[in-house]
Amino acid sequence: MYYLMNEFEESKQSKRNPHRDFYNVRKVDTHIHHSACMNQKHLLRYIKYKLKTKPDEQVIFRDGKILTLAQVFESLKLTAYDLSIDTLDMHAHTDSFHRFDKFNLKYNPIGESRLREIFLKTDNFIDGRYLAELTKQVFDDLESSKYQMVELRISIYGRSIHEWDKLAAWIIDNKLYSHNVRWLIQVPRLYDLYKKNGNIKSFLCVMKNLFEPLFEVSLNPKSHPKLHAFLQRVIGFDSVDDESKTERPFHSKKYPSAGEWDSITNPPYSYYLYYLYSNMTTLNHLRLKNNLNTFVLRPHCGEAGDPEHLISAFLTSYGISHGILLRKLPFIQYLYYLDQIGIAMSPLSNNALFLTYDKNPFHNFFKKGLNVSLSTDDPLQFSYTKEPLIEEFSVAAQIYKLSGVDLCELAKNSCLQSGWEANIKKHWLGKSYMDGGVAGNDIEKTNVPDIRMKYREETLKSELQLIEKYNGMTTARE
């Protein structure tokens, strides 16, 4: 009904706005993994370049020997001429649908873990130099586009207390910073593997390895100078792994504390989120007191698995990635709408892994007014073009027949969900962006007409008033 009555007026207001259109409003890819932030063609071109120009460079230690790049490819019986997109075989096709284990294998170029170690790891024989060079090339592409930003997710595992210093040194020493990039720390839920391998004694060790260096550097920045510099570009934390793994419900029994959790069983999703949230809250209070930037929790959630994950995230998180299971849980979906919790959705990723594009709830959520944006997840596995975020938008626009105003609203949502500093968001969205609704909308910056924002604001207010009304009636009865 809204579209029928206002589409022409929206289009007219948008056309009257000089200089702005979808291509030159800011948009943020709020869910993209660093080790898969390039497309396959980019990675292939880089591997060929290195094989032709630096074949004798020593790159890996295997089976008691140091191997050069040429020797690695000789052992694979491949030359630079033989390499192609099909040879790399990193796109997620039908064989990975509902098979997260097979999808993880797609991170190995040509199915070889040694190539992944050489080209896509930060901690390897060459100190992650190849991945740093690839990352800089991605940064150059982003800076040339000007209006596209990314929040790259990079892993801290919690196996060792030295991980933070190693990662920070890799970032700072390779000068991996850009005005178009911020970092988000992803924590894989792999306690059970660390325990089996003897890396840790209990779950408390994981939390200690994750947060002790952060408390130290927050109290005394000089104790870890490179980490202090890196954290100024970090905006939050993520919790990642295959959500479809079977786990005991969080409420089914009394769980031990982190120090007492010393079995080889992996804690449930909600347990991880609780400890991440509680430690982050304390850390944020300390950093705020010392005039340092703070962090938000934005986990992968609702891609598969138990609906309880979405409830846990609602109670602890600033935003989530995926959220496609909300389509089956209207009550929880309504809570996400009322609180306008950010949902970074990736229909192309879901299409390859868990839910075909035609069944994706993204468009339904957007029409209802949930705070959704589009993101790429893993361009290396899902994208075919040099600009994966534009590709994600363009496919959605064609499939769902989105208007220019729709695309600009989604771009604005991505900026609001992002962890960029407030003064930068003011430049992107307008000085009053935090007011929300019509008061917080600047069409000259966002290209979203006030009539659209007024509709969103009034619809949300009417729902909140309805909740207050029935809440008052319940209280009166009691």
PDB file of C-alpha atoms in Angstrom, residues 59 121-132 170:
ATOM      1  CA  VAL A  59      57.713 -20.050   1.316  1.00  0.00           C
ATOM      2  CA  LYS A 121      47.531 -17.062   6.515  1.00  0.00           C
ATOM      3  CA  THR A 122      49.043 -14.308   8.676  1.00  0.00           C
ATOM      4  CA  ASP A 123      51.232 -16.598  10.789  1.00  0.00           C
ATOM      5  CA  ASN A 124      53.381 -18.698   8.450  1.00  0.00           C
ATOM      6  CA  PHE A 125      56.959 -19.199   7.202  1.00  0.00           C
ATOM      7  CA  ILE A 126      56.945 -15.839   5.360  1.00  0.00           C
ATOM      8  CA  ASP A 127      55.180 -13.992   8.219  1.00  0.00           C
ATOM      9  CA  GLY A 128      52.004 -13.511   6.192  1.00  0.00           C
ATOM     10  CA  ARG A 129      53.708 -11.282   3.608  1.00  0.00           C
ATOM     11  CA  TYR A 130      51.673 -12.579   0.653  1.00  0.00           C
ATOM     12  CA  LEU A 131      48.348 -12.071   2.436  1.00  0.00           C
ATOM     13  CA  ALA A 132      49.466  -8.561   3.441  1.00  0.00           C
ATOM     14  CA  TRP A 170      51.356  -8.141  11.385  1.00  0.00           C
TER      15      TRP A 170
END
